[in-house]
PDB file of C-alpha atoms in Angstrom:
ATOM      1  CA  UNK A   1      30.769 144.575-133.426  1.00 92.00           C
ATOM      2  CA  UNK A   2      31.631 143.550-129.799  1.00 96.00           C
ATOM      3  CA  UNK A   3      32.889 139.568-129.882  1.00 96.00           C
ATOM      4  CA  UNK A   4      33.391 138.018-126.836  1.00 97.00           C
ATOM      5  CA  UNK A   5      34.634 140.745-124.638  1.00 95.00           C
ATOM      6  CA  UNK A   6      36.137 140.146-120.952  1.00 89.00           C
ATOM      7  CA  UNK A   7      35.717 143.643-119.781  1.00 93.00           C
ATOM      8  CA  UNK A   8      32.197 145.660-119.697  1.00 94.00           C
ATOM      9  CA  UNK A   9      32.271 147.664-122.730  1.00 98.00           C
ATOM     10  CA  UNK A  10      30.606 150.989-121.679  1.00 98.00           C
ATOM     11  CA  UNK A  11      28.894 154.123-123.943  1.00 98.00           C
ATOM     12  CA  UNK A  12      27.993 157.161-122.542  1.00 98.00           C
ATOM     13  CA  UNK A  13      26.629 160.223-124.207  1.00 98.00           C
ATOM     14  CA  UNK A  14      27.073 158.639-127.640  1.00 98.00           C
ATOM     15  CA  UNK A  15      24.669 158.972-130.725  1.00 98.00           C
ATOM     16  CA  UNK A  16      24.547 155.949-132.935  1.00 97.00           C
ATOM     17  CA  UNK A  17      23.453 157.457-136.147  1.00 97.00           C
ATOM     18  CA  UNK A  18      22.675 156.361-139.971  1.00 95.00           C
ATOM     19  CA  UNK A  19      24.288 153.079-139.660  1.00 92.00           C
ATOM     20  CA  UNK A  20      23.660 149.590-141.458  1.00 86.00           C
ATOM     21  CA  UNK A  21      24.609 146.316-141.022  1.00 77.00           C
ATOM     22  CA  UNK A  22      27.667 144.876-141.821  1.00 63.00           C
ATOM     23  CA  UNK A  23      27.973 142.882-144.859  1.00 56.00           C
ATOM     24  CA  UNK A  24      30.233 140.504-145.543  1.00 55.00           C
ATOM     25  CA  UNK A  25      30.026 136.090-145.522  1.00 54.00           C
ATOM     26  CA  UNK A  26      28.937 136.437-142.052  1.00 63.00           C
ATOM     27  CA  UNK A  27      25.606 138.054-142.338  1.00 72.00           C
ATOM     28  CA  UNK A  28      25.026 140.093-139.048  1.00 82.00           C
ATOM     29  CA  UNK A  29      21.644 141.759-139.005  1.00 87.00           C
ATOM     30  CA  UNK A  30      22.494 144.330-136.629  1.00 93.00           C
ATOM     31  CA  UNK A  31      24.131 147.356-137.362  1.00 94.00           C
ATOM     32  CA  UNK A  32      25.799 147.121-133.985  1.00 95.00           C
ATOM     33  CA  UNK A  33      26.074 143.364-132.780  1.00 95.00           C
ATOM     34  CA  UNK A  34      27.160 142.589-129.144  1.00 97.00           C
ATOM     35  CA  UNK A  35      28.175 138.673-128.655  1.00 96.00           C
ATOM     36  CA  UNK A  36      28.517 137.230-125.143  1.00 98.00           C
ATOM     37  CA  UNK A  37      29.997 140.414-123.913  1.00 98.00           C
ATOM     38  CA  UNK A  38      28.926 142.508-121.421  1.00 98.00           C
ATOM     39  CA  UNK A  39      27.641 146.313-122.221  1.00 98.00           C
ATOM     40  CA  UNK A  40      26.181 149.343-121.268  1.00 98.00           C
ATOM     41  CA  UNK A  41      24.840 152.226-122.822  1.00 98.00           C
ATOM     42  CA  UNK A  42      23.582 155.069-120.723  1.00 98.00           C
ATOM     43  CA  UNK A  43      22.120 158.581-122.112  1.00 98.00           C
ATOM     44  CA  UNK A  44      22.822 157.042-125.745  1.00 98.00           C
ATOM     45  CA  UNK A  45      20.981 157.984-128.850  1.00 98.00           C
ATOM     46  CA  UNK A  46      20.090 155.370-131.843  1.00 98.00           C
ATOM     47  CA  UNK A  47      18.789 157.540-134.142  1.00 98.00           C
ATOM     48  CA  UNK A  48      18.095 155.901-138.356  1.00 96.00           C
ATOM     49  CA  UNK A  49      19.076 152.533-139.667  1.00 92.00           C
ATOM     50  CA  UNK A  50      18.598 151.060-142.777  1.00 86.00           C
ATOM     51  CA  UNK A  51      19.770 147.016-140.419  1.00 90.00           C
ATOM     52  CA  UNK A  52      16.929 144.352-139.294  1.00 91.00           C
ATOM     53  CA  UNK A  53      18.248 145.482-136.000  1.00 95.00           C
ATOM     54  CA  UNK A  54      19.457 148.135-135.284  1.00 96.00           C
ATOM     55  CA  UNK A  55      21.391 146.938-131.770  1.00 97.00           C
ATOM     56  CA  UNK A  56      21.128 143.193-131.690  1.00 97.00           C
ATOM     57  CA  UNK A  57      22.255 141.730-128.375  1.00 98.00           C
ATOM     58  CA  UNK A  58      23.473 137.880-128.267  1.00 97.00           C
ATOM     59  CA  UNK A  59      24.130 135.783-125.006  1.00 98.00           C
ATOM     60  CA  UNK A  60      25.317 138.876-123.828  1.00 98.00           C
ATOM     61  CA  UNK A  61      24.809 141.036-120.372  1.00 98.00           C
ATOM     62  CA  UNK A  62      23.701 144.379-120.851  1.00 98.00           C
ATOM     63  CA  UNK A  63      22.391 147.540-119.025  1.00 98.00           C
ATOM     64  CA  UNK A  64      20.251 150.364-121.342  1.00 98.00           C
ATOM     65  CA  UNK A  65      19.484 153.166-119.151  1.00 98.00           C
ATOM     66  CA  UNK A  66      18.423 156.931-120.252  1.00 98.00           C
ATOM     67  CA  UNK A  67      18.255 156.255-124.025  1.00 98.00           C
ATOM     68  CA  UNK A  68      16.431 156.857-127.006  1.00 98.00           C
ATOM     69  CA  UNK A  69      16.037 154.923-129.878  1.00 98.00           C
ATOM     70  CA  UNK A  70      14.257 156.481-132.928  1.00 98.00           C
ATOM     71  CA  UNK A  71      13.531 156.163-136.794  1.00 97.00           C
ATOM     72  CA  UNK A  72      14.300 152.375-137.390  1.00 95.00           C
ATOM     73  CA  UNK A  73      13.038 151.048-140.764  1.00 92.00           C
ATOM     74  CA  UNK A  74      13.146 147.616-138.928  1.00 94.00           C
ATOM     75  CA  UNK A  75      13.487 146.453-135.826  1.00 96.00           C
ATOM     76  CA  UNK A  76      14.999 148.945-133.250  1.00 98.00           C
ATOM     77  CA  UNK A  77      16.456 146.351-130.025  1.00 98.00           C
ATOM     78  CA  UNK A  78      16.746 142.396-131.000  1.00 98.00           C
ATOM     79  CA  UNK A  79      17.950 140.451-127.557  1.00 98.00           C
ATOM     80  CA  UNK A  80      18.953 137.054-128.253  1.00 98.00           C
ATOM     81  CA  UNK A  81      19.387 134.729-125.259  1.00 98.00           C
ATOM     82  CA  UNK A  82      20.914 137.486-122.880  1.00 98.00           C
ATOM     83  CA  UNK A  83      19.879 138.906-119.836  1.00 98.00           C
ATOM     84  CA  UNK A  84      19.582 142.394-118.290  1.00 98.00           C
ATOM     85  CA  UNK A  85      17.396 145.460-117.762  1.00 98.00           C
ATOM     86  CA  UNK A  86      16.541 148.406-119.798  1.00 98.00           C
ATOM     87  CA  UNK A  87      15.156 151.673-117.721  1.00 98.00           C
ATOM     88  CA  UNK A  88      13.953 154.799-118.385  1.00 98.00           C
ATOM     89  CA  UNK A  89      14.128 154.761-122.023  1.00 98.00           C
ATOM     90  CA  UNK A  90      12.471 155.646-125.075  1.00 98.00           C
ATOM     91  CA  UNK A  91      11.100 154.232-128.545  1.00 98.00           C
ATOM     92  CA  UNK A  92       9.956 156.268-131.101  1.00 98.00           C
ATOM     93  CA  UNK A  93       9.052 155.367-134.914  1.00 97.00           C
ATOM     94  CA  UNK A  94       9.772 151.863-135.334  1.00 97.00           C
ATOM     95  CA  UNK A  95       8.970 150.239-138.846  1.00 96.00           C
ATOM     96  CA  UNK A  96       8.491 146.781-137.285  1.00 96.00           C
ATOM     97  CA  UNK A  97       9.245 145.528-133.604  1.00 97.00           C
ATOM     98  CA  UNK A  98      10.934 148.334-131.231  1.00 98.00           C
ATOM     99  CA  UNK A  99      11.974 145.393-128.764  1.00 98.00           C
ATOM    100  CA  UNK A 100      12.494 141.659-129.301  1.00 98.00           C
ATOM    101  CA  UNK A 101      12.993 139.212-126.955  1.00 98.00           C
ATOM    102  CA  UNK A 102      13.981 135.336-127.652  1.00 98.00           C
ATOM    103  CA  UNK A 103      15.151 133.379-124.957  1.00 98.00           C
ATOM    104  CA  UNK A 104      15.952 136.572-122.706  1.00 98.00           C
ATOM    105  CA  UNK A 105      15.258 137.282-119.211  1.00 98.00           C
ATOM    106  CA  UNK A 106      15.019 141.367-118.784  1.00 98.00           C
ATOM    107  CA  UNK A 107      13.771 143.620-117.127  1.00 98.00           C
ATOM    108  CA  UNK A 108      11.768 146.801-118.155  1.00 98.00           C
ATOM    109  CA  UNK A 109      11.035 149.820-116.162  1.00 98.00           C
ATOM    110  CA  UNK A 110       9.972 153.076-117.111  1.00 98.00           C
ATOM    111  CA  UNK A 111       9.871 153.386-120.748  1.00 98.00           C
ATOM    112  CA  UNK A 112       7.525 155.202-123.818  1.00 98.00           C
ATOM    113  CA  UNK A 113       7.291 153.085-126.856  1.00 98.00           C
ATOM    114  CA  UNK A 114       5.474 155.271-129.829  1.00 98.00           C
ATOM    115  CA  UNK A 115       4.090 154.766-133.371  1.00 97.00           C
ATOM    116  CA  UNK A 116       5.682 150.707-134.140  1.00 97.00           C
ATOM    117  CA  UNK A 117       4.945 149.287-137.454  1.00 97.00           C
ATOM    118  CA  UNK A 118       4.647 145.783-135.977  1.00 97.00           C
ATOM    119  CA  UNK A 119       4.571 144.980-132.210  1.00 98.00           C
ATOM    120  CA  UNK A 120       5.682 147.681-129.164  1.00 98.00           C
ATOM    121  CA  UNK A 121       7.289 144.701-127.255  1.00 98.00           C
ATOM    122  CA  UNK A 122       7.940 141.340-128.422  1.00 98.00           C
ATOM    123  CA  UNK A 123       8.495 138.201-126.043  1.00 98.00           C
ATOM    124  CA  UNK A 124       9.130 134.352-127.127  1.00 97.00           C
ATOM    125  CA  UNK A 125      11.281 131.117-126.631  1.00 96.00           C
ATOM    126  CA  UNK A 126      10.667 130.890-122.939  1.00 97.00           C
ATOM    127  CA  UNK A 127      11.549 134.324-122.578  1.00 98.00           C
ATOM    128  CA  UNK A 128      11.029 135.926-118.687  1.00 98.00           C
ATOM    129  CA  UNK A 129      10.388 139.641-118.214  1.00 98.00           C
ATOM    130  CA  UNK A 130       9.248 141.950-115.284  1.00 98.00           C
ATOM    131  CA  UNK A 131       7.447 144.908-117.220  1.00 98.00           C
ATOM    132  CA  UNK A 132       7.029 148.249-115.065  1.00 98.00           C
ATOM    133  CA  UNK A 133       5.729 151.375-115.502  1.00 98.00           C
ATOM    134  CA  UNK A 134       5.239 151.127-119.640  1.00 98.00           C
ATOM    135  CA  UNK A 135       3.358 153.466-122.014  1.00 98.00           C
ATOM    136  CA  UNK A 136       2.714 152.002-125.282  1.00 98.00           C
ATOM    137  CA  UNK A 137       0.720 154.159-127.799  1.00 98.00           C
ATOM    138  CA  UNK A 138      -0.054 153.878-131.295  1.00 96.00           C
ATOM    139  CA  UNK A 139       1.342 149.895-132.025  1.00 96.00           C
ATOM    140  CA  UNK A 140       0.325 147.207-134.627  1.00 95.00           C
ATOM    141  CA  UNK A 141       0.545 144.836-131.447  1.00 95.00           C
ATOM    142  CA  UNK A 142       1.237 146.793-128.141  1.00 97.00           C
ATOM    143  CA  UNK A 143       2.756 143.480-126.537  1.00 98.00           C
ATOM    144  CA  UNK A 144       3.081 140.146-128.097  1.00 97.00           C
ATOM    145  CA  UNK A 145       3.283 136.890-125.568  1.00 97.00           C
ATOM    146  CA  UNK A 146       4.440 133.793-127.208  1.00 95.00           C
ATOM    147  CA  UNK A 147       5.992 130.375-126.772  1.00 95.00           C
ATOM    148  CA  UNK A 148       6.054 129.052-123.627  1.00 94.00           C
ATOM    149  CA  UNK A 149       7.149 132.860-122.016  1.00 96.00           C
ATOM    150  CA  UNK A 150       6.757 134.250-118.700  1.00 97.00           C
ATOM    151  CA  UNK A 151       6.006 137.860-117.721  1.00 98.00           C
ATOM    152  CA  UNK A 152       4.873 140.228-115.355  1.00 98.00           C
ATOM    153  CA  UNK A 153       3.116 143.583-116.248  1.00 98.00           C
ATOM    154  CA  UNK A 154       2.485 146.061-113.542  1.00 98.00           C
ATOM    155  CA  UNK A 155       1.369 149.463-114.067  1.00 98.00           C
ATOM    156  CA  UNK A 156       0.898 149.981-117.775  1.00 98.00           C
ATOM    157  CA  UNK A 157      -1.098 151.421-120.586  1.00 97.00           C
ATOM    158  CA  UNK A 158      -1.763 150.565-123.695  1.00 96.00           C
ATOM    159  CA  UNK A 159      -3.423 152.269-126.539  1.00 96.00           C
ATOM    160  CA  UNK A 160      -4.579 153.155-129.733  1.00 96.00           C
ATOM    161  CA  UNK A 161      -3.407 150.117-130.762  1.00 94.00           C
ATOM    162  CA  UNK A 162      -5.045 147.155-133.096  1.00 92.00           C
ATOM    163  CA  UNK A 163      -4.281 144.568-130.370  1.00 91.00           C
ATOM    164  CA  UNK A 164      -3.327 145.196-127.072  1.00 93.00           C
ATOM    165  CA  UNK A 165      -1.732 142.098-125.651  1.00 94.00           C
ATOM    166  CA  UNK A 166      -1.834 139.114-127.682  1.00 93.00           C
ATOM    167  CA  UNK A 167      -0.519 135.381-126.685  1.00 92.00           C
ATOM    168  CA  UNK A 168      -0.055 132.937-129.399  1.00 90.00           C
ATOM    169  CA  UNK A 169       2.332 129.900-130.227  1.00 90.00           C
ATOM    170  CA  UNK A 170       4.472 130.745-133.166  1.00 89.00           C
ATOM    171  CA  UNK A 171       6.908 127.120-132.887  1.00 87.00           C
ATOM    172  CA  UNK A 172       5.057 124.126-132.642  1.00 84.00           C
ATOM    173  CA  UNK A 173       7.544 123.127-130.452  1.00 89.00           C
ATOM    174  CA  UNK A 174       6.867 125.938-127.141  1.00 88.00           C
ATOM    175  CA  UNK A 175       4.030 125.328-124.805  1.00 89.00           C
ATOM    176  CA  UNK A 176       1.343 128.446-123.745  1.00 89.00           C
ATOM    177  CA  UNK A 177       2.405 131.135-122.066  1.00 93.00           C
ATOM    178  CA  UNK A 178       1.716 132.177-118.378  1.00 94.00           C
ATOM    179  CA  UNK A 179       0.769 136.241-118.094  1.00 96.00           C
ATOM    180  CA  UNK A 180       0.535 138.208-115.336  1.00 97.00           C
ATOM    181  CA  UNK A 181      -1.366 141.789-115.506  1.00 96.00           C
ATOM    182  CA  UNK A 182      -1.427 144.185-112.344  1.00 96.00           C
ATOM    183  CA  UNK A 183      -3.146 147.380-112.660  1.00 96.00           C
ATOM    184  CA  UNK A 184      -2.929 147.325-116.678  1.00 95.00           C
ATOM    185  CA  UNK A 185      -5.341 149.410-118.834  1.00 94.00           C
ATOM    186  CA  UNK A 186      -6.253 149.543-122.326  1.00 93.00           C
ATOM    187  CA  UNK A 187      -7.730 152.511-124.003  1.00 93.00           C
ATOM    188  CA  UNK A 188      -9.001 152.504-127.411  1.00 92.00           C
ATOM    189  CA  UNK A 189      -7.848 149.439-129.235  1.00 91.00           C
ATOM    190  CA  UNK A 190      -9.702 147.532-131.615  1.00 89.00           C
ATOM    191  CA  UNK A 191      -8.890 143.966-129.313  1.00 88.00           C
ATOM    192  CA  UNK A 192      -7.813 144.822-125.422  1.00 90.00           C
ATOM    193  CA  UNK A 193      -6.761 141.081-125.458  1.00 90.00           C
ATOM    194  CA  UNK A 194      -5.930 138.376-127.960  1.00 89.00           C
ATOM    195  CA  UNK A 195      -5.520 134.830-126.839  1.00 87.00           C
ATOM    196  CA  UNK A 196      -4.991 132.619-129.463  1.00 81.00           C
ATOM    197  CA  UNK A 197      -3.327 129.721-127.255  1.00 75.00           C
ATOM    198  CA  UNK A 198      -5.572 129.875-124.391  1.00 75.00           C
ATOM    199  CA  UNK A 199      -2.644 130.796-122.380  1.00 85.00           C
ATOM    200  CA  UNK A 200      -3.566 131.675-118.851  1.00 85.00           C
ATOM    201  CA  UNK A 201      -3.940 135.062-118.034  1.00 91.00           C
ATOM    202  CA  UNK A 202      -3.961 136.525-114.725  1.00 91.00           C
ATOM    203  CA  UNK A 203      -5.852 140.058-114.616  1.00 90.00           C
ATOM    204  CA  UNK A 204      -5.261 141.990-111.022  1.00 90.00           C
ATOM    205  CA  UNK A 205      -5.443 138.204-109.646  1.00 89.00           C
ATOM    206  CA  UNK A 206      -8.195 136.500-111.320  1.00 87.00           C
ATOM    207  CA  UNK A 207      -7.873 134.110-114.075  1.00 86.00           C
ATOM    208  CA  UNK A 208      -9.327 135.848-117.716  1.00 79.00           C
ATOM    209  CA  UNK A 209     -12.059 134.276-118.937  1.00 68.00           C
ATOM    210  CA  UNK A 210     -14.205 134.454-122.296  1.00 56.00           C
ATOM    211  CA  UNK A 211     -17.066 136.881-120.997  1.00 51.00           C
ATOM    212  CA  UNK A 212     -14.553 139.873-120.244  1.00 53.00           C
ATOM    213  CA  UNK A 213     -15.421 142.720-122.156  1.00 53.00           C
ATOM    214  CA  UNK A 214     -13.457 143.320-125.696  1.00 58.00           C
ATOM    215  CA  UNK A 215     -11.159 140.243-125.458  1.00 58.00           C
ATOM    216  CA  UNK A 216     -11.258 137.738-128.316  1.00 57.00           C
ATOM    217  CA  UNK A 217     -10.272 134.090-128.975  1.00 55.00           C
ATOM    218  CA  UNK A 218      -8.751 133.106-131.717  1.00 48.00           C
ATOM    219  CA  UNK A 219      -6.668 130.304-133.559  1.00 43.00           C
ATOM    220  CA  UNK A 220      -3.027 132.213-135.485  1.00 36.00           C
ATOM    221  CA  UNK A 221      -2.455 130.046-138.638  1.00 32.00           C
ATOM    222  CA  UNK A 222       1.339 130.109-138.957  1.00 28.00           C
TER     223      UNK A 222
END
């Protein structure tokens, strides 16, 4: 656990292995926790974790560059309300989200996100990403827009998954998302496109409309 940390708390070359969250009257779900600190972690391994998260990031600063994360029961990378970038990097065999984003503004570049039990990349509460250069393969959800978020997706692929990108209001209290796809392609999912919220949705420049092949419309009961 990192807890308001002046310095930039750096890992290099270090494997982060069978670990679980800490337990005690302060519940932290991650099984490491980083809390308005800055970090980095460069050429790291996360590798099994029995946590909700297994690195959970908090109004925090951070840098993830040449790492793997692998074998998470749960979620694999939770960022709450922090800012940063994570780069060529790796997600393999998550059991529910491999990255979560609530109130974050990140960016993504070059990564491979494998076999998720729930959704490849998550994005809410006004959250603002720049996606580059993602492969997503073999997701519940390959990436999941909601409530009242901003992003950017440029030269990514997405497939055999059940929904490609989806856009939905989970709070009743966010407005519809604004998406922007450049040079995107979907192969073999069951829905390319799910727009629940009739967010607007900018494909290579033009606004998404009903009549585009394999995207469906509909209403997510919460």
């Amino acid at each position: 656990v990192i807890l308001n940390s002046d310095e930039e708390n750096k890992f290099k070359f270090v494997k982060f292995e069978n670990l679980s969250s800490k337990i005690s009257e302060d519940y932290l779900t991650g099984a490491i926790t980083v809390y308005k600190s800055k970090v980095l972690f460069q050429n790291c391994t996360f590798d099994k974790t029995h946590s909700e998260d297994f690195l959970n990031l908090i109004s925090s600063k951070f840098i993830i560059q040449d790492t793997l994360f692998k074998n998470s029961k749960f979620d694999m990378l939770d960022s709450d309300f922090s800012s940063g970038e994570i780069i060529n990097s790796s997600f393999f065999y998550s059991g529910n989200d491999a990255i979560d984003f609530s109130g974050s503004d990140v960016n993504l570049k070059n990564l491979e996100i494998n076999n998720t039990g729930d959704k490849a990349i998550s994005i809410g509460e006004n959250s603002k990403l720049s996606i580059k250069n993602i492969k997503i393969e073999q997701s519940l959800s390959g990436i999941a827009v909601k409530d009242g978020s901003n992003v950017i997706i440029t030269n990514t692929s997405i497939n055999n998954s059940k929904n490609g990108l989806s856009s939905y209001i989970k709070k009743k209290n966010y407005k519809n998302s604004k998406i922007n796809l450049e040079n995107v392609t979907f192969n073999n999912n069951l829905y390319d496109i799910v727009n629940s919220d009739f967010s607007k949705i900018y494909f290579n420049g033009k606004v998404l409309d009903h009549n585009v092949k394999k995207i469906t419309y509909w209403i997510l009961k919460v």
